[in-house]
Amino acid sequence: QVQLVEFGGGLVQPGGSLRLSCAASGRTFSSYAMGWFRQAPGNERKFVAAISWSGGNTYYADSVKGRFTISRDNAKNTVYLQMNSLKPEDTAVYYCAATTTDWSPYLWEYDYWGQGTQVTVSS
């Protein structure tokens, strides 16, 4: 079993940057592909980015491609989401999740979820 805790959310101005971290418990972190999802008020939870278990492959939603970067450090049991050039429409609760599949943009293929961290982009 894996427990996930997100850190790093907050309030940032448009055009600014934030780095989210997701710390995982358990000795099998490197066995899981990891994903980031986000959910804005009144909207469904949506895929943002994913990374393979080795970190060798990454995948992004079109809305964040070129602005966000997902990475992981298996020695630290942590996955990151570097968010640059933030826009008001990036405002949401951001969740990290773990999957035993290679990677997936689909919510239902993720086995474990964090509690989420709020990101607000506003002037």
mmCIF file of N, CA and C in Angstrom:
data_model
loop_
_atom_site.group_PDB
_atom_site.id
_atom_site.type_symbol
_atom_site.label_atom_id
_atom_site.label_comp_id
_atom_site.label_asym_id
_atom_site.label_seq_id
_atom_site.Cartn_x
_atom_site.Cartn_y
_atom_site.Cartn_z
ATOM 1 N N GLN A 1 0.839 -1.184 0.000
ATOM 2 C CA GLN A 1 0.000 0.000 0.000
ATOM 3 C C GLN A 1 0.880 1.241 0.000
ATOM 4 N N VAL A 2 0.375 2.308 -0.619
ATOM 5 C CA VAL A 2 1.113 3.563 -0.727
ATOM 6 C C VAL A 2 0.257 4.688 -0.161
ATOM 7 N N GLN A 3 0.841 5.511 0.671
ATOM 8 C CA GLN A 3 0.180 6.721 1.163
ATOM 9 C C GLN A 3 0.869 7.923 0.551
ATOM 10 N N LEU A 4 0.070 8.877 0.073
ATOM 11 C CA LEU A 4 0.593 10.022 -0.664
ATOM 12 C C LEU A 4 0.193 11.312 0.032
ATOM 13 N N VAL A 5 1.139 12.241 0.137
ATOM 14 C CA VAL A 5 0.878 13.543 0.736
ATOM 15 C C VAL A 5 1.463 14.617 -0.166
ATOM 16 N N GLU A 6 0.630 15.565 -0.584
ATOM 17 C CA GLU A 6 1.079 16.650 -1.452
ATOM 18 C C GLU A 6 1.487 17.869 -0.634
ATOM 19 N N PHE A 7 2.459 18.602 -1.161
ATOM 20 C CA PHE A 7 2.935 19.841 -0.556
ATOM 21 C C PHE A 7 3.148 20.879 -1.650
ATOM 22 N N GLY A 8 3.158 22.152 -1.252
ATOM 23 C CA GLY A 8 3.642 23.181 -2.151
ATOM 24 C C GLY A 8 2.590 24.059 -2.798
ATOM 25 N N GLY A 9 1.323 23.812 -2.540
ATOM 26 C CA GLY A 9 0.300 24.665 -3.107
ATOM 27 C C GLY A 9 0.316 26.044 -2.475
ATOM 28 N N GLY A 10 -0.433 26.961 -3.060
ATOM 29 C CA GLY A 10 -0.513 28.306 -2.522
ATOM 30 C C GLY A 10 -1.095 29.280 -3.513
ATOM 31 N N LEU A 11 -0.932 30.545 -3.187
ATOM 32 C CA LEU A 11 -1.420 31.637 -4.039
ATOM 33 C C LEU A 11 -0.256 32.206 -4.830
ATOM 34 N N VAL A 12 -0.441 32.346 -6.123
ATOM 35 C CA VAL A 12 0.615 32.881 -6.982
ATOM 36 C C VAL A 12 -0.019 33.787 -8.025
ATOM 37 N N GLN A 13 0.720 34.797 -8.463
ATOM 38 C CA GLN A 13 0.212 35.704 -9.489
ATOM 39 C C GLN A 13 0.312 35.073 -10.865
ATOM 40 N N PRO A 14 -0.521 35.497 -11.780
ATOM 41 C CA PRO A 14 -0.405 35.012 -13.156
ATOM 42 C C PRO A 14 1.007 35.222 -13.692
ATOM 43 N N GLY A 15 1.512 34.208 -14.374
ATOM 44 C CA GLY A 15 2.873 34.242 -14.884
ATOM 45 C C GLY A 15 3.904 33.700 -13.921
ATOM 46 N N GLY A 16 3.498 33.454 -12.691
ATOM 47 C CA GLY A 16 4.410 32.953 -11.682
ATOM 48 C C GLY A 16 4.608 31.446 -11.751
ATOM 49 N N SER A 17 5.369 30.938 -10.784
ATOM 50 C CA SER A 17 5.711 29.517 -10.737
ATOM 51 C C SER A 17 5.457 28.934 -9.353
ATOM 52 N N LEU A 18 5.187 27.648 -9.331
ATOM 53 C CA LEU A 18 5.093 26.876 -8.095
ATOM 54 C C LEU A 18 5.641 25.486 -8.379
ATOM 55 N N ARG A 19 6.172 24.859 -7.343
ATOM 56 C CA ARG A 19 6.556 23.458 -7.458
ATOM 57 C C ARG A 19 5.796 22.653 -6.419
ATOM 58 N N LEU A 20 5.032 21.714 -6.882
ATOM 59 C CA LEU A 20 4.335 20.796 -6.005
ATOM 60 C C LEU A 20 5.186 19.555 -5.773
ATOM 61 N N SER A 21 5.108 19.033 -4.567
ATOM 62 C CA SER A 21 5.778 17.788 -4.230
ATOM 63 C C SER A 21 4.740 16.796 -3.721
ATOM 64 N N CYS A 22 5.005 15.538 -3.934
ATOM 65 C CA CYS A 22 4.138 14.477 -3.437
ATOM 66 C C CYS A 22 5.044 13.418 -2.817
ATOM 67 N N ALA A 23 4.961 13.290 -1.503
ATOM 68 C CA ALA A 23 5.786 12.324 -0.791
ATOM 69 C C ALA A 23 5.006 11.037 -0.586
ATOM 70 N N ALA A 24 5.645 9.919 -0.888
ATOM 71 C CA ALA A 24 5.000 8.614 -0.787
ATOM 72 C C ALA A 24 5.635 7.784 0.316
ATOM 73 N N SER A 25 4.786 7.069 1.038
ATOM 74 C CA SER A 25 5.286 6.115 2.013
ATOM 75 C C SER A 25 5.361 4.746 1.355
ATOM 76 N N GLY A 26 6.082 3.825 1.975
ATOM 77 C CA GLY A 26 6.143 2.485 1.432
ATOM 78 C C GLY A 26 7.419 2.238 0.669
ATOM 79 N N ARG A 27 7.807 0.993 0.591
ATOM 80 C CA ARG A 27 9.073 0.634 -0.023
ATOM 81 C C ARG A 27 8.952 0.352 -1.506
ATOM 82 N N THR A 28 7.727 0.426 -2.052
ATOM 83 C CA THR A 28 7.537 0.031 -3.439
ATOM 84 C C THR A 28 7.226 1.210 -4.342
ATOM 85 N N PHE A 29 7.588 2.408 -3.916
ATOM 86 C CA PHE A 29 7.264 3.615 -4.691
ATOM 87 C C PHE A 29 7.756 3.487 -6.119
ATOM 88 N N SER A 30 8.940 2.961 -6.316
ATOM 89 C CA SER A 30 9.522 2.890 -7.656
ATOM 90 C C SER A 30 8.787 1.902 -8.561
ATOM 91 N N SER A 31 7.853 1.140 -7.998
ATOM 92 C CA SER A 31 7.067 0.199 -8.800
ATOM 93 C C SER A 31 5.863 0.852 -9.450
ATOM 94 N N TYR A 32 5.557 2.077 -9.061
ATOM 95 C CA TYR A 32 4.352 2.752 -9.512
ATOM 96 C C TYR A 32 4.675 3.867 -10.503
ATOM 97 N N ALA A 33 3.870 3.944 -11.540
ATOM 98 C CA ALA A 33 3.827 5.177 -12.319
ATOM 99 C C ALA A 33 3.013 6.184 -11.513
ATOM 100 N N MET A 34 3.326 7.452 -11.674
ATOM 101 C CA MET A 34 2.686 8.498 -10.879
ATOM 102 C C MET A 34 2.021 9.517 -11.786
ATOM 103 N N GLY A 35 0.936 10.068 -11.276
ATOM 104 C CA GLY A 35 0.234 11.080 -12.049
ATOM 105 C C GLY A 35 -0.174 12.252 -11.187
ATOM 106 N N TRP A 36 -0.372 13.381 -11.851
ATOM 107 C CA TRP A 36 -0.975 14.553 -11.226
ATOM 108 C C TRP A 36 -2.299 14.832 -11.931
ATOM 109 N N PHE A 37 -3.305 15.129 -11.128
ATOM 110 C CA PHE A 37 -4.618 15.508 -11.621
ATOM 111 C C PHE A 37 -5.020 16.802 -10.932
ATOM 112 N N ARG A 38 -6.021 17.486 -11.474
ATOM 113 C CA ARG A 38 -6.512 18.682 -10.813
ATOM 114 C C ARG A 38 -8.027 18.772 -10.961
ATOM 115 N N GLN A 39 -8.603 19.471 -9.986
ATOM 116 C CA GLN A 39 -10.056 19.628 -9.977
ATOM 117 C C GLN A 39 -10.401 21.053 -9.568
ATOM 118 N N ALA A 40 -11.009 21.767 -10.495
ATOM 119 C CA ALA A 40 -11.478 23.120 -10.223
ATOM 120 C C ALA A 40 -12.906 23.049 -9.683
ATOM 121 N N PRO A 41 -13.344 24.067 -8.943
ATOM 122 C CA PRO A 41 -14.704 24.042 -8.375
ATOM 123 C C PRO A 41 -15.760 23.825 -9.450
ATOM 124 N N GLY A 42 -16.643 22.870 -9.197
ATOM 125 C CA GLY A 42 -17.726 22.598 -10.125
ATOM 126 C C GLY A 42 -17.346 21.768 -11.328
ATOM 127 N N ASN A 43 -16.065 21.382 -11.395
ATOM 128 C CA ASN A 43 -15.589 20.610 -12.549
ATOM 129 C C ASN A 43 -15.156 19.208 -12.134
ATOM 130 N N GLU A 44 -15.046 18.333 -13.102
ATOM 131 C CA GLU A 44 -14.542 16.992 -12.826
ATOM 132 C C GLU A 44 -13.023 17.024 -12.686
ATOM 133 N N ARG A 45 -12.510 16.001 -12.037
ATOM 134 C CA ARG A 45 -11.056 15.880 -11.889
ATOM 135 C C ARG A 45 -10.447 15.499 -13.236
ATOM 136 N N LYS A 46 -9.371 16.203 -13.590
ATOM 137 C CA LYS A 46 -8.787 16.022 -14.914
ATOM 138 C C LYS A 46 -7.301 15.706 -14.837
ATOM 139 N N PHE A 47 -6.845 14.969 -15.821
ATOM 140 C CA PHE A 47 -5.441 14.607 -15.938
ATOM 141 C C PHE A 47 -4.583 15.831 -16.228
ATOM 142 N N VAL A 48 -3.414 15.883 -15.576
ATOM 143 C CA VAL A 48 -2.456 16.946 -15.826
ATOM 144 C C VAL A 48 -1.164 16.385 -16.411
ATOM 145 N N ALA A 49 -0.576 15.410 -15.718
ATOM 146 C CA ALA A 49 0.709 14.871 -16.154
ATOM 147 C C ALA A 49 0.930 13.508 -15.512
ATOM 148 N N ALA A 50 1.793 12.715 -16.137
ATOM 149 C CA ALA A 50 2.141 11.411 -15.579
ATOM 150 C C ALA A 50 3.592 11.098 -15.906
ATOM 151 N N ILE A 51 4.161 10.195 -15.106
ATOM 152 C CA ILE A 51 5.552 9.792 -15.291
ATOM 153 C C ILE A 51 5.661 8.304 -15.035
ATOM 154 N N SER A 52 6.455 7.632 -15.852
ATOM 155 C CA SER A 52 6.630 6.194 -15.701
ATOM 156 C C SER A 52 7.409 5.870 -14.437
ATOM 157 N N TRP A 53 7.437 4.585 -14.059
ATOM 158 C CA TRP A 53 8.075 4.211 -12.805
ATOM 159 C C TRP A 53 9.557 4.577 -12.779
ATOM 160 N N SER A 54 10.197 4.524 -13.926
ATOM 161 C CA SER A 54 11.630 4.826 -13.979
ATOM 162 C C SER A 54 11.910 6.314 -14.128
ATOM 163 N N GLY A 55 10.880 7.070 -14.503
ATOM 164 C CA GLY A 55 11.081 8.477 -14.806
ATOM 165 C C GLY A 55 11.492 8.732 -16.239
ATOM 166 N N GLY A 56 11.610 7.680 -17.014
ATOM 167 C CA GLY A 56 12.104 7.828 -18.370
ATOM 168 C C GLY A 56 11.075 8.346 -19.362
ATOM 169 N N ASN A 57 9.814 8.259 -19.010
ATOM 170 C CA ASN A 57 8.749 8.722 -19.906
ATOM 171 C C ASN A 57 7.792 9.639 -19.153
ATOM 172 N N THR A 58 7.433 10.720 -19.801
ATOM 173 C CA THR A 58 6.498 11.665 -19.210
ATOM 174 C C THR A 58 5.396 11.998 -20.203
ATOM 175 N N TYR A 59 4.236 12.404 -19.682
ATOM 176 C CA TYR A 59 3.061 12.649 -20.502
ATOM 177 C C TYR A 59 2.317 13.842 -19.917
ATOM 178 N N TYR A 60 1.758 14.671 -20.781
ATOM 179 C CA TYR A 60 1.122 15.896 -20.335
ATOM 180 C C TYR A 60 -0.205 16.127 -21.042
ATOM 181 N N ALA A 61 -1.117 16.754 -20.325
ATOM 182 C CA ALA A 61 -2.318 17.269 -20.970
ATOM 183 C C ALA A 61 -1.927 18.426 -21.872
ATOM 184 N N ASP A 62 -2.644 18.606 -22.949
ATOM 185 C CA ASP A 62 -2.315 19.675 -23.888
ATOM 186 C C ASP A 62 -2.337 21.048 -23.216
ATOM 187 N N SER A 63 -3.199 21.208 -22.232
ATOM 188 C CA SER A 63 -3.367 22.512 -21.588
ATOM 189 C C SER A 63 -2.153 22.946 -20.777
ATOM 190 N N VAL A 64 -1.272 21.994 -20.426
ATOM 191 C CA VAL A 64 -0.112 22.341 -19.602
ATOM 192 C C VAL A 64 1.205 22.065 -20.303
ATOM 193 N N LYS A 65 1.155 21.475 -21.474
ATOM 194 C CA LYS A 65 2.376 21.101 -22.192
ATOM 195 C C LYS A 65 3.224 22.334 -22.460
ATOM 196 N N GLY A 66 4.510 22.235 -22.138
ATOM 197 C CA GLY A 66 5.422 23.355 -22.321
ATOM 198 C C GLY A 66 5.501 24.278 -21.135
ATOM 199 N N ARG A 67 4.581 24.142 -20.187
ATOM 200 C CA ARG A 67 4.591 24.989 -18.985
ATOM 201 C C ARG A 67 4.863 24.187 -17.708
ATOM 202 N N PHE A 68 4.384 22.959 -17.667
ATOM 203 C CA PHE A 68 4.535 22.107 -16.485
ATOM 204 C C PHE A 68 5.547 20.999 -16.776
ATOM 205 N N THR A 69 6.265 20.593 -15.735
ATOM 206 C CA THR A 69 7.211 19.494 -15.848
ATOM 207 C C THR A 69 7.043 18.546 -14.664
ATOM 208 N N ILE A 70 6.828 17.283 -14.965
ATOM 209 C CA ILE A 70 6.734 16.266 -13.927
ATOM 210 C C ILE A 70 8.067 15.546 -13.828
ATOM 211 N N SER A 71 8.464 15.223 -12.603
ATOM 212 C CA SER A 71 9.706 14.488 -12.389
ATOM 213 C C SER A 71 9.553 13.672 -11.110
ATOM 214 N N ARG A 72 10.511 12.780 -10.895
ATOM 215 C CA ARG A 72 10.454 11.966 -9.685
ATOM 216 C C ARG A 72 11.867 11.655 -9.210
ATOM 217 N N ASP A 73 11.954 11.412 -7.910
ATOM 218 C CA ASP A 73 13.202 10.992 -7.282
ATOM 219 C C ASP A 73 12.854 9.731 -6.488
ATOM 220 N N ASN A 74 13.153 8.576 -7.039
ATOM 221 C CA ASN A 74 12.769 7.334 -6.372
ATOM 222 C C ASN A 74 13.540 7.109 -5.076
ATOM 223 N N ALA A 75 14.719 7.688 -4.955
ATOM 224 C CA ALA A 75 15.478 7.560 -3.713
ATOM 225 C C ALA A 75 14.808 8.322 -2.578
ATOM 226 N N LYS A 76 14.050 9.347 -2.930
ATOM 227 C CA LYS A 76 13.350 10.151 -1.923
ATOM 228 C C LYS A 76 11.853 9.846 -1.878
ATOM 229 N N ASN A 77 11.415 8.885 -2.677
ATOM 230 C CA ASN A 77 9.984 8.539 -2.719
ATOM 231 C C ASN A 77 9.113 9.768 -2.973
ATOM 232 N N THR A 78 9.530 10.591 -3.927
ATOM 233 C CA THR A 78 8.837 11.855 -4.163
ATOM 234 C C THR A 78 8.664 12.099 -5.658
ATOM 235 N N VAL A 79 7.505 12.629 -6.006
ATOM 236 C CA VAL A 79 7.241 13.072 -7.366
ATOM 237 C C VAL A 79 6.949 14.574 -7.302
ATOM 238 N N TYR A 80 7.359 15.284 -8.332
ATOM 239 C CA TYR A 80 7.252 16.734 -8.363
ATOM 240 C C TYR A 80 6.427 17.183 -9.575
ATOM 241 N N LEU A 81 5.860 18.367 -9.443
ATOM 242 C CA LEU A 81 5.241 19.028 -10.578
ATOM 243 C C LEU A 81 5.678 20.485 -10.557
ATOM 244 N N GLN A 82 6.583 20.815 -11.469
ATOM 245 C CA GLN A 82 7.031 22.196 -11.621
ATOM 246 C C GLN A 82 6.065 22.905 -12.548
ATOM 247 N N MET A 83 5.476 23.981 -12.061
ATOM 248 C CA MET A 83 4.463 24.708 -12.832
ATOM 249 C C MET A 83 4.961 26.124 -13.093
ATOM 250 N N ASN A 84 5.153 26.443 -14.356
ATOM 251 C CA ASN A 84 5.614 27.766 -14.765
ATOM 252 C C ASN A 84 4.546 28.458 -15.604
ATOM 253 N N SER A 85 4.699 29.754 -15.749
ATOM 254 C CA SER A 85 3.778 30.553 -16.572
ATOM 255 C C SER A 85 2.329 30.259 -16.191
ATOM 256 N N LEU A 86 2.065 30.300 -14.908
ATOM 257 C CA LEU A 86 0.741 29.928 -14.426
ATOM 258 C C LEU A 86 -0.325 30.912 -14.879
ATOM 259 N N LYS A 87 -1.508 30.362 -15.122
ATOM 260 C CA LYS A 87 -2.645 31.139 -15.588
ATOM 261 C C LYS A 87 -3.791 30.994 -14.588
ATOM 262 N N PRO A 88 -4.714 31.943 -14.567
ATOM 263 C CA PRO A 88 -5.861 31.810 -13.656
ATOM 264 C C PRO A 88 -6.620 30.497 -13.847
ATOM 265 N N GLU A 89 -6.653 29.999 -15.064
ATOM 266 C CA GLU A 89 -7.372 28.746 -15.315
ATOM 267 C C GLU A 89 -6.648 27.516 -14.770
ATOM 268 N N ASP A 90 -5.441 27.699 -14.252
ATOM 269 C CA ASP A 90 -4.748 26.599 -13.576
ATOM 270 C C ASP A 90 -5.200 26.455 -12.122
ATOM 271 N N THR A 91 -6.009 27.385 -11.655
ATOM 272 C CA THR A 91 -6.504 27.318 -10.286
ATOM 273 C C THR A 91 -7.327 26.051 -10.069
ATOM 274 N N ALA A 92 -6.945 25.274 -9.067
ATOM 275 C CA ALA A 92 -7.602 23.996 -8.799
ATOM 276 C C ALA A 92 -6.969 23.358 -7.573
ATOM 277 N N VAL A 93 -7.590 22.305 -7.098
ATOM 278 C CA VAL A 93 -6.936 21.418 -6.146
ATOM 279 C C VAL A 93 -6.159 20.384 -6.960
ATOM 280 N N TYR A 94 -4.891 20.228 -6.640
ATOM 281 C CA TYR A 94 -4.022 19.309 -7.362
ATOM 282 C C TYR A 94 -3.798 18.051 -6.530
ATOM 283 N N TYR A 95 -3.968 16.910 -7.180
ATOM 284 C CA TYR A 95 -3.836 15.607 -6.533
ATOM 285 C C TYR A 95 -2.735 14.802 -7.200
ATOM 286 N N CYS A 96 -1.938 14.108 -6.407
ATOM 287 C CA CYS A 96 -1.057 13.114 -6.993
ATOM 288 C C CYS A 96 -1.663 11.731 -6.773
ATOM 289 N N ALA A 97 -1.286 10.812 -7.624
ATOM 290 C CA ALA A 97 -1.863 9.476 -7.582
ATOM 291 C C ALA A 97 -0.856 8.465 -8.102
ATOM 292 N N ALA A 98 -1.033 7.222 -7.679
ATOM 293 C CA ALA A 98 -0.127 6.135 -8.065
ATOM 294 C C ALA A 98 -0.901 5.038 -8.785
ATOM 295 N N THR A 99 -0.276 4.497 -9.823
ATOM 296 C CA THR A 99 -0.907 3.433 -10.596
ATOM 297 C C THR A 99 0.094 2.325 -10.885
ATOM 298 N N THR A 100 -0.429 1.104 -10.939
ATOM 299 C CA THR A 100 0.427 -0.028 -11.292
ATOM 300 C C THR A 100 0.508 -0.219 -12.807
ATOM 301 N N THR A 101 -0.284 0.550 -13.555
ATOM 302 C CA THR A 101 -0.134 0.504 -15.002
ATOM 303 C C THR A 101 1.133 1.263 -15.383
ATOM 304 N N ASP A 102 1.518 1.200 -16.642
ATOM 305 C CA ASP A 102 2.723 1.899 -17.074
ATOM 306 C C ASP A 102 2.555 3.390 -16.857
ATOM 307 N N TRP A 103 1.445 3.922 -17.296
ATOM 308 C CA TRP A 103 1.010 5.275 -17.005
ATOM 309 C C TRP A 103 -0.403 5.353 -17.547
ATOM 310 N N SER A 104 -1.142 6.373 -17.131
ATOM 311 C CA SER A 104 -2.524 6.485 -17.597
ATOM 312 C C SER A 104 -3.054 7.892 -17.390
ATOM 313 N N PRO A 105 -3.868 8.388 -18.308
ATOM 314 C CA PRO A 105 -4.559 9.653 -18.088
ATOM 315 C C PRO A 105 -5.927 9.461 -17.431
ATOM 316 N N TYR A 106 -6.287 8.226 -17.088
ATOM 317 C CA TYR A 106 -7.622 7.914 -16.598
ATOM 318 C C TYR A 106 -7.649 7.735 -15.087
ATOM 319 N N LEU A 107 -8.574 8.440 -14.448
ATOM 320 C CA LEU A 107 -8.707 8.412 -12.996
ATOM 321 C C LEU A 107 -8.830 6.991 -12.451
ATOM 322 N N TRP A 108 -9.640 6.184 -13.131
ATOM 323 C CA TRP A 108 -10.004 4.884 -12.572
ATOM 324 C C TRP A 108 -8.872 3.879 -12.591
ATOM 325 N N GLU A 109 -7.778 4.229 -13.242
ATOM 326 C CA GLU A 109 -6.635 3.306 -13.266
ATOM 327 C C GLU A 109 -5.626 3.611 -12.172
ATOM 328 N N TYR A 110 -5.910 4.602 -11.342
ATOM 329 C CA TYR A 110 -5.008 4.939 -10.248
ATOM 330 C C TYR A 110 -5.529 4.326 -8.951
ATOM 331 N N ASP A 111 -4.610 3.712 -8.227
ATOM 332 C CA ASP A 111 -4.973 2.948 -7.046
ATOM 333 C C ASP A 111 -4.930 3.769 -5.759
ATOM 334 N N TYR A 112 -4.037 4.736 -5.697
ATOM 335 C CA TYR A 112 -3.837 5.504 -4.479
ATOM 336 C C TYR A 112 -3.831 6.987 -4.808
ATOM 337 N N TRP A 113 -4.388 7.775 -3.870
ATOM 338 C CA TRP A 113 -4.528 9.218 -4.060
ATOM 339 C C TRP A 113 -4.100 9.975 -2.819
ATOM 340 N N GLY A 114 -3.538 11.151 -3.048
ATOM 341 C CA GLY A 114 -3.277 12.053 -1.949
ATOM 342 C C GLY A 114 -4.520 12.855 -1.614
ATOM 343 N N GLN A 115 -4.387 13.729 -0.625
ATOM 344 C CA GLN A 115 -5.532 14.501 -0.156
ATOM 345 C C GLN A 115 -5.723 15.788 -0.956
ATOM 346 N N GLY A 116 -4.734 16.156 -1.747
ATOM 347 C CA GLY A 116 -4.835 17.343 -2.588
ATOM 348 C C GLY A 116 -4.225 18.577 -1.954
ATOM 349 N N THR A 117 -3.780 19.491 -2.806
ATOM 350 C CA THR A 117 -3.246 20.765 -2.356
ATOM 351 C C THR A 117 -3.803 21.859 -3.267
ATOM 352 N N GLN A 118 -4.211 22.971 -2.666
ATOM 353 C CA GLN A 118 -4.856 24.043 -3.420
ATOM 354 C C GLN A 118 -3.819 24.922 -4.104
ATOM 355 N N VAL A 119 -4.049 25.178 -5.376
ATOM 356 C CA VAL A 119 -3.261 26.144 -6.138
ATOM 357 C C VAL A 119 -4.220 27.224 -6.635
ATOM 358 N N THR A 120 -3.913 28.458 -6.295
ATOM 359 C CA THR A 120 -4.737 29.588 -6.725
ATOM 360 C C THR A 120 -3.866 30.570 -7.489
ATOM 361 N N VAL A 121 -4.273 30.856 -8.721
ATOM 362 C CA VAL A 121 -3.532 31.800 -9.562
ATOM 363 C C VAL A 121 -4.407 33.036 -9.725
ATOM 364 N N SER A 122 -3.967 34.117 -9.109
ATOM 365 C CA SER A 122 -4.776 35.335 -9.096
ATOM 366 C C SER A 122 -3.901 36.539 -8.782
ATOM 367 N N SER A 123 -4.270 37.673 -9.369
ATOM 368 C CA SER A 123 -3.569 38.912 -9.063
ATOM 369 C C SER A 123 -4.263 39.652 -7.920
#
